[in-house]
XYZ file of C-alpha atoms in Angstrom:
500
model
C 123.364 57.176 92.162
C 120.804 57.390 94.901
C 123.255 56.875 97.796
C 125.494 59.625 96.316
C 122.729 62.082 95.879
C 121.738 61.479 99.566
C 125.471 62.041 100.708
C 125.223 65.498 98.855
C 122.115 66.518 100.551
C 123.618 65.614 104.040
C 126.874 67.414 103.418
C 127.325 70.259 105.928
C 129.923 72.371 104.304
C 130.769 73.642 100.569
C 134.173 72.085 100.871
C 132.512 68.631 101.689
C 130.153 69.002 98.794
C 133.243 69.937 96.303
C 135.012 66.468 97.433
C 131.947 64.406 96.940
C 131.441 65.825 93.469
C 135.093 65.049 92.908
C 134.997 61.542 94.142
C 131.994 60.870 91.614
C 134.172 62.407 88.631
C 137.150 60.108 89.570
C 135.014 57.009 90.009
C 133.530 57.595 86.567
C 136.524 58.199 84.899
C 138.133 55.017 86.370
C 135.192 52.809 85.457
C 135.256 54.261 81.894
C 138.864 53.109 81.561
C 137.901 49.664 82.865
C 135.239 49.181 80.328
C 137.329 50.334 77.533
C 140.127 47.821 78.581
C 137.598 45.023 78.656
C 136.226 45.881 75.396
C 139.570 45.992 73.851
C 140.223 42.406 75.198
C 136.932 41.054 73.985
C 135.600 40.650 77.453
C 132.510 42.039 79.201
C 130.516 42.030 82.314
C 126.805 41.900 82.896
C 127.319 43.720 86.093
C 127.694 47.563 85.711
C 130.480 48.467 88.264
C 129.976 52.542 87.833
C 128.939 54.591 90.591
C 126.224 56.150 88.660
C 124.460 55.848 85.113
C 126.427 57.549 82.242
C 123.432 60.020 81.837
C 123.761 61.204 85.680
C 123.853 64.939 85.781
C 125.344 66.344 88.900
C 123.772 69.823 88.083
C 120.324 68.351 88.652
C 121.033 67.772 92.131
C 119.218 70.381 94.587
C 122.126 72.153 96.341
C 121.900 72.796 99.883
C 121.738 76.554 100.762
C 123.056 78.579 103.560
C 120.843 80.284 105.940
C 122.091 83.640 104.748
C 120.919 82.843 101.115
C 117.527 81.647 102.663
C 117.281 84.965 104.345
C 118.004 86.921 101.030
C 115.492 84.626 99.085
C 112.727 85.550 101.619
C 113.525 89.231 101.119
C 113.008 88.789 97.295
C 109.802 87.092 98.150
C 108.829 90.332 100.089
C 109.514 92.417 96.860
C 112.452 94.034 98.749
C 114.800 95.874 96.008
C 116.774 98.141 98.219
C 118.372 97.313 101.552
C 120.864 99.654 103.588
C 123.591 97.880 105.369
C 126.973 98.243 106.935
C 129.055 94.975 107.229
C 130.657 93.324 110.232
C 131.796 89.798 111.374
C 128.361 88.681 112.525
C 126.574 89.785 109.320
C 129.173 89.165 106.596
C 127.465 85.949 105.491
C 124.341 88.103 104.711
C 126.461 90.621 102.533
C 128.014 87.685 100.740
C 124.476 86.240 100.012
C 123.272 89.717 98.767
C 126.033 89.722 96.208
C 124.575 86.515 94.811
C 121.489 88.220 94.149
C 122.584 91.701 93.282
C 120.395 91.606 90.169
C 117.267 91.640 92.550
C 118.396 93.615 95.589
C 120.614 96.760 95.566
C 122.527 97.134 98.781
C 123.188 100.779 99.622
C 126.465 100.674 101.604
C 126.331 103.234 104.269
C 129.108 104.419 106.376
C 127.500 103.909 109.852
C 124.762 102.005 111.243
C 122.630 104.993 112.380
C 122.825 106.541 108.945
C 121.511 103.383 107.504
C 118.632 103.051 109.757
C 117.597 106.705 109.017
C 118.246 106.023 105.386
C 115.808 102.795 105.625
C 113.351 105.238 107.332
C 113.549 107.780 104.425
C 113.078 105.097 101.915
C 109.761 103.913 103.719
C 108.541 107.382 103.975
C 108.964 108.278 100.479
C 107.887 104.900 98.708
C 105.304 103.647 101.383
C 107.173 100.202 101.181
C 109.017 98.456 104.151
C 112.524 99.854 104.748
C 115.307 97.404 105.388
C 118.517 97.856 107.157
C 121.082 95.239 108.149
C 124.066 95.596 110.802
C 126.352 93.343 112.658
C 126.214 92.321 116.273
C 127.164 94.308 119.458
C 128.013 97.801 118.568
C 126.368 97.469 114.973
C 123.133 96.525 116.564
C 123.378 99.248 119.377
C 123.919 101.748 116.679
C 120.618 101.105 115.224
C 118.678 101.678 118.265
C 117.897 105.464 117.878
C 116.634 104.848 114.317
C 114.388 101.998 115.433
C 112.926 104.218 118.398
C 112.522 106.931 115.679
C 110.457 104.685 113.385
C 108.514 103.428 116.365
C 107.410 107.021 117.418
C 106.581 108.132 113.811
C 105.037 104.811 112.830
C 107.230 103.947 110.037
C 107.201 100.472 108.541
C 110.699 99.135 108.942
C 112.570 95.543 109.259
C 115.813 95.673 110.921
C 118.032 92.718 110.647
C 121.212 92.199 112.961
C 123.753 89.511 113.026
C 124.477 87.836 116.292
C 127.199 85.695 117.793
C 126.854 81.778 117.276
C 124.287 80.127 119.312
C 126.677 78.264 121.723
C 128.307 81.658 122.649
C 125.004 83.499 123.525
C 125.031 84.792 127.163
C 128.854 84.160 127.519
C 129.829 87.797 127.038
C 131.481 86.836 123.583
C 133.303 89.539 121.554
C 130.638 91.883 119.988
C 127.765 90.222 121.904
C 124.886 92.356 123.101
C 121.360 91.137 123.920
C 119.776 92.911 121.029
C 116.353 91.421 121.313
C 116.112 92.480 125.105
C 117.603 95.896 124.241
C 115.103 96.568 121.421
C 111.803 94.980 122.773
C 110.389 98.222 124.170
C 110.925 100.138 120.746
C 109.710 97.595 118.228
C 106.293 96.221 117.300
C 107.796 92.745 117.671
C 111.258 91.117 117.476
C 112.900 87.658 116.897
C 115.694 85.559 117.618
C 116.045 82.965 114.924
C 117.745 79.809 116.262
C 117.058 77.514 113.270
C 117.428 77.977 109.585
C 114.109 76.428 109.107
C 112.438 79.328 110.731
C 113.870 81.998 108.526
C 111.181 82.204 105.783
C 108.308 82.151 108.113
C 110.058 84.941 110.477
C 110.729 87.168 107.458
C 107.165 86.766 106.357
C 105.869 87.651 109.642
C 107.969 90.471 110.344
C 107.106 92.320 107.060
C 103.465 91.503 107.789
C 103.741 93.122 111.312
C 105.818 96.080 110.046
C 103.298 97.112 107.474
C 99.979 96.180 109.116
C 97.665 98.055 111.495
C 99.783 101.043 112.811
C 102.996 100.533 110.903
C 106.272 100.250 112.779
C 109.646 98.648 113.127
C 110.284 94.744 113.640
C 113.919 93.373 114.475
C 115.183 90.189 113.345
C 118.334 88.804 115.224
C 120.274 85.896 113.541
C 123.101 83.924 115.025
C 126.354 83.804 112.554
C 126.143 79.841 112.703
C 122.390 79.903 111.575
C 123.550 82.077 108.724
C 126.077 79.376 107.902
C 123.638 76.426 108.561
C 122.994 74.264 105.417
C 119.667 72.960 104.290
C 118.100 71.536 101.053
C 115.663 73.920 99.654
C 112.942 71.236 99.592
C 112.977 70.988 103.520
C 111.999 74.714 103.588
C 108.364 75.578 103.951
C 107.191 78.734 102.287
C 103.600 78.121 101.713
C 102.089 79.854 104.783
C 100.142 82.922 105.048
C 101.282 85.360 107.867
C 97.899 86.526 108.801
C 96.806 82.805 109.748
C 100.252 82.264 111.553
C 99.563 85.426 113.591
C 95.855 84.797 114.698
C 96.460 86.496 117.963
C 97.651 89.518 116.372
C 95.066 89.592 113.502
C 92.356 89.457 116.124
C 93.562 92.721 117.505
C 93.590 94.787 114.208
C 90.373 96.956 113.944
C 87.526 95.781 112.080
C 86.161 97.796 109.077
C 84.212 100.958 110.740
C 80.878 100.458 111.463
C 78.291 102.465 109.494
C 76.461 103.335 112.870
C 79.565 105.086 114.374
C 80.361 107.024 111.104
C 76.538 108.148 110.865
C 77.044 109.620 114.546
C 80.107 111.366 113.349
C 78.349 112.667 110.090
C 75.603 114.109 112.253
C 77.989 115.742 114.718
C 79.539 117.445 111.723
C 76.278 118.543 110.540
C 75.169 119.900 113.803
C 78.542 122.024 114.246
C 78.755 125.488 113.639
C 82.467 125.735 113.682
C 84.100 122.498 112.737
C 87.839 122.128 112.031
C 90.152 119.189 110.871
C 93.183 118.374 112.747
C 94.931 115.689 110.728
C 98.263 113.906 111.181
C 100.604 111.000 109.742
C 97.675 108.589 110.018
C 96.045 110.460 106.936
C 99.326 110.159 104.795
C 97.828 107.271 102.920
C 94.398 108.465 102.718
C 95.099 111.836 101.014
C 92.495 111.378 98.218
C 89.812 110.483 100.493
C 90.761 113.381 102.659
C 90.730 115.943 99.709
C 87.183 114.369 98.839
C 85.794 114.972 102.390
C 87.104 118.712 102.513
C 85.260 119.105 99.118
C 81.977 117.729 100.392
C 82.123 119.417 103.734
C 84.143 122.605 103.294
C 85.920 122.377 106.583
C 89.230 124.043 107.076
C 92.267 121.794 107.607
C 95.221 122.201 110.221
C 98.080 119.640 109.966
C 100.738 118.115 112.345
C 104.180 118.148 111.534
C 103.908 114.393 110.492
C 100.810 114.927 108.518
C 102.305 117.804 106.218
C 101.377 116.933 102.680
C 98.310 114.687 103.368
C 96.160 117.613 102.440
C 97.548 119.979 99.726
C 98.690 123.216 101.439
C 98.171 125.124 98.323
C 94.288 124.629 98.855
C 92.521 127.750 100.051
C 90.984 125.843 103.308
C 94.555 124.708 104.252
C 95.576 126.287 107.692
C 99.083 124.833 107.199
C 100.795 123.514 110.766
C 99.255 123.921 114.230
C 100.770 123.824 117.549
C 103.777 125.215 119.283
C 105.525 126.185 115.848
C 102.267 126.497 113.924
C 100.472 129.303 112.251
C 98.475 131.788 114.136
C 95.305 131.396 112.128
C 95.479 127.363 112.546
C 95.660 127.781 116.372
C 92.845 130.374 116.255
C 90.500 127.836 114.485
C 91.382 125.269 116.918
C 90.601 127.480 119.898
C 87.435 128.601 118.511
C 85.999 125.435 117.033
C 83.152 123.851 118.450
C 83.817 120.233 116.791
C 87.452 119.033 116.495
C 87.862 116.260 114.015
C 91.066 114.612 114.943
C 91.931 112.189 112.190
C 95.201 110.045 112.499
C 96.736 111.982 115.145
C 97.737 111.255 118.859
C 97.338 114.800 120.633
C 101.146 115.244 120.970
C 102.331 117.723 123.406
C 103.958 119.914 120.773
C 100.620 120.380 119.186
C 98.379 120.456 122.342
C 100.448 122.537 124.956
C 98.282 122.265 128.011
C 96.040 119.651 127.113
C 93.068 120.879 129.321
C 93.275 124.177 127.213
C 93.484 122.451 123.791
C 90.189 123.010 121.966
C 88.418 124.047 125.166
C 85.117 124.725 123.587
C 84.918 121.644 121.439
C 83.347 118.127 121.010
C 86.063 115.847 119.905
C 85.736 113.157 117.188
C 88.897 110.802 117.241
C 89.572 108.332 114.496
C 92.576 106.311 114.495
C 93.784 102.815 113.772
C 95.568 102.345 116.901
C 92.939 101.723 119.884
C 95.727 102.702 122.556
C 95.978 106.409 121.247
C 92.145 107.049 121.563
C 91.491 108.850 124.795
C 95.159 108.471 125.962
C 96.037 112.141 126.202
C 92.616 113.795 125.812
C 89.092 112.720 126.426
C 86.899 112.421 123.449
C 83.291 112.539 122.611
C 83.168 110.141 119.563
C 85.712 107.512 118.665
C 86.305 105.256 115.822
C 89.060 102.827 115.749
C 89.565 101.766 112.123
C 91.522 102.371 108.882
C 91.558 106.186 108.168
C 91.094 105.503 104.316
C 88.147 103.140 104.992
C 86.737 105.647 107.847
C 86.816 108.763 105.351
C 85.551 106.740 102.622
C 82.567 105.766 104.707
C 81.855 109.562 105.667
C 82.210 110.552 101.937
C 79.564 108.254 101.085
C 77.303 109.426 103.675
C 77.579 113.031 102.513
C 77.421 112.144 98.890
C 74.136 110.048 99.261
C 72.827 113.010 101.153
C 71.957 110.936 104.152
C 73.545 113.772 106.228
C 73.618 117.385 104.939
C 75.611 120.298 106.108
C 74.292 123.895 106.488
C 76.188 125.632 103.893
C 75.356 129.191 105.177
C 76.596 128.312 108.653
C 79.934 126.677 107.206
C 80.408 129.749 105.054
C 80.218 132.211 107.868
C 82.741 129.999 109.874
C 85.293 129.385 107.063
C 85.129 133.418 106.092
C 86.095 134.037 109.713
C 88.961 131.604 109.562
C 90.139 132.719 106.096
C 89.945 136.454 107.305
C 92.238 135.574 110.128
C 94.564 133.688 107.654
C 94.994 136.903 105.642
C 95.390 139.085 108.525
C 97.821 136.877 110.549
C 100.177 135.765 107.748
C 103.744 134.513 108.801
C 106.560 136.994 108.309
C 110.343 136.903 108.427
C 112.850 139.648 108.513
C 114.568 140.920 105.384
C 118.299 141.898 105.004
C 119.889 144.066 102.437
C 123.288 141.957 102.600
C 121.898 138.577 103.353
C 119.289 136.115 102.384
C 116.739 135.003 105.179
C 116.630 131.154 105.463
C 112.810 131.513 105.415
C 113.029 133.380 102.043
C 115.355 130.768 100.476
C 112.803 127.959 101.571
C 109.886 130.146 100.066
C 111.703 130.415 96.790
C 112.566 126.818 96.761
C 108.778 125.941 97.099
C 107.785 128.412 94.430
C 110.448 126.901 91.986
C 109.472 123.334 92.627
C 105.561 123.884 93.027
C 105.572 122.154 96.476
C 106.616 118.753 94.597
C 110.218 118.222 95.938
C 111.131 115.743 98.625
C 112.509 117.925 101.361
C 114.547 116.271 104.223
C 115.567 117.917 107.385
C 117.643 117.484 110.646
C 116.085 118.634 114.050
C 115.821 122.248 115.300
C 115.104 125.612 113.951
C 115.710 124.900 110.050
C 113.184 122.028 110.524
C 110.527 124.382 111.671
C 111.345 126.869 109.020
C 110.896 124.071 106.423
C 107.575 122.890 107.936
C 106.318 126.768 107.990
C 107.611 128.009 104.734
C 107.512 124.971 102.209
C 103.897 123.993 101.323
C 103.528 120.436 100.317
C 101.162 119.802 97.601
C 101.530 116.034 97.875
C 101.965 113.428 100.538
C 105.212 111.455 100.918
C 107.639 114.494 100.230
C 108.528 115.494 103.883
C 111.189 113.447 105.589
C 111.844 114.597 109.221
C 112.179 113.022 112.665
C 108.943 114.067 114.452
C 108.405 112.167 117.670
C 111.785 111.464 118.800
C 113.786 114.663 117.215
C 116.643 112.805 116.024
C 119.484 115.093 114.986
C 121.583 113.972 112.067
C 118.308 112.362 110.538
C 118.117 114.741 107.495
C 121.563 114.159 105.766
C 121.136 110.330 106.153
C 117.609 110.106 104.854
C 117.733 112.648 102.017
C 120.068 110.700 99.540
C 118.419 107.476 100.389
C 115.003 108.810 99.241
C 116.231 108.716 95.748
C 117.125 105.070 95.912
């Protein structure tokens, strides 16, 4: 029986495994007949000539698994419940494996790879989880490129999985072969070419850790077709590792907790300022509660970027809506007149700043961001904190709550009264027609009906700006749009997927 079990473990294809099982059944049946004949003739033998004991159960043997099944198992371990995929020759094995786990993972079948990658982005933006998309090799992989770049610029956690031609054919210009890793290297946080089935669990765990940690972003996994078909006994797979320990070089570059001394300097700068204003972006989406508390404690007015909409309720009296090229007059007025600019989770994008040297010309600047590369990249700053935004705001809130630093209430009131007066005088307007409905009016009515709590998805262009201007978001993760890359076609692809 031991030899038979070993043969099963070494089998390289399902068909071989079936023949091995059939061989056992035939041998058992033959030996049973021999024994029955001997018993009938009154003879017996002390030697058991059967291939295996009578109580041998083939179902107890740990069956080898394909690489595609190992991949799907790894996705299940990462709590993936939805993937967006379009099949092709080099990814068909993965789709077959998904059907074997359809009780755990739903595959939303899109009609084009660019649609699926935008769908994965929309899913990630609404849920805060890592979005997953799957495509085949060659044109399937290249059709993902725009969406991967979009996720990179907007800091969206995503794992893109692509099929690749068999290992022996890589570099031969095989049918539907493209160097996917090389193509996507500049637009991903990291990418992998998996050359052995044993690496799949580790690579998937690392990819998800990289996608969601630090400044979120996309990670690509490229898996050759023969690796998806490769067989391995589950006992040979190592799934006990911790990604943060495997990626020590990466972990060491992640920002530490914000130092109290730096936060105290920022708090004192706020207390000494006469005209402070908040400039908040996508980095504050997951720190909306801490941001609301900070505004409650300080009374500082808030301007938001396109990617930051919803991080602070736009229904709040101190909300100045969006700033920048397409922003409100009063938000830009506050930026121009402030003496302290609190730039939280932003990157001083050109659509916000215009001429950088003329942006907030009279202000000292505090920049808090999780990505050290963004601090001082586009605009010189006076105070910088490289740390998680939720932790940084929490630390500042504690300083103000404990009254280690106090704000001059009268000075702050004079400033906010000035800004709110501008907000009253410089309201946005739109034309009204007797025989038509202005788009801005339709969006405004939609906001009133939904109380700012609907998920809004847009493409890119004028309608995108109208939605940003006229729909006031009460909560985070309700706004789906392509910000940094400005990808047309994004809105329709991401909208229905947000409901997934």
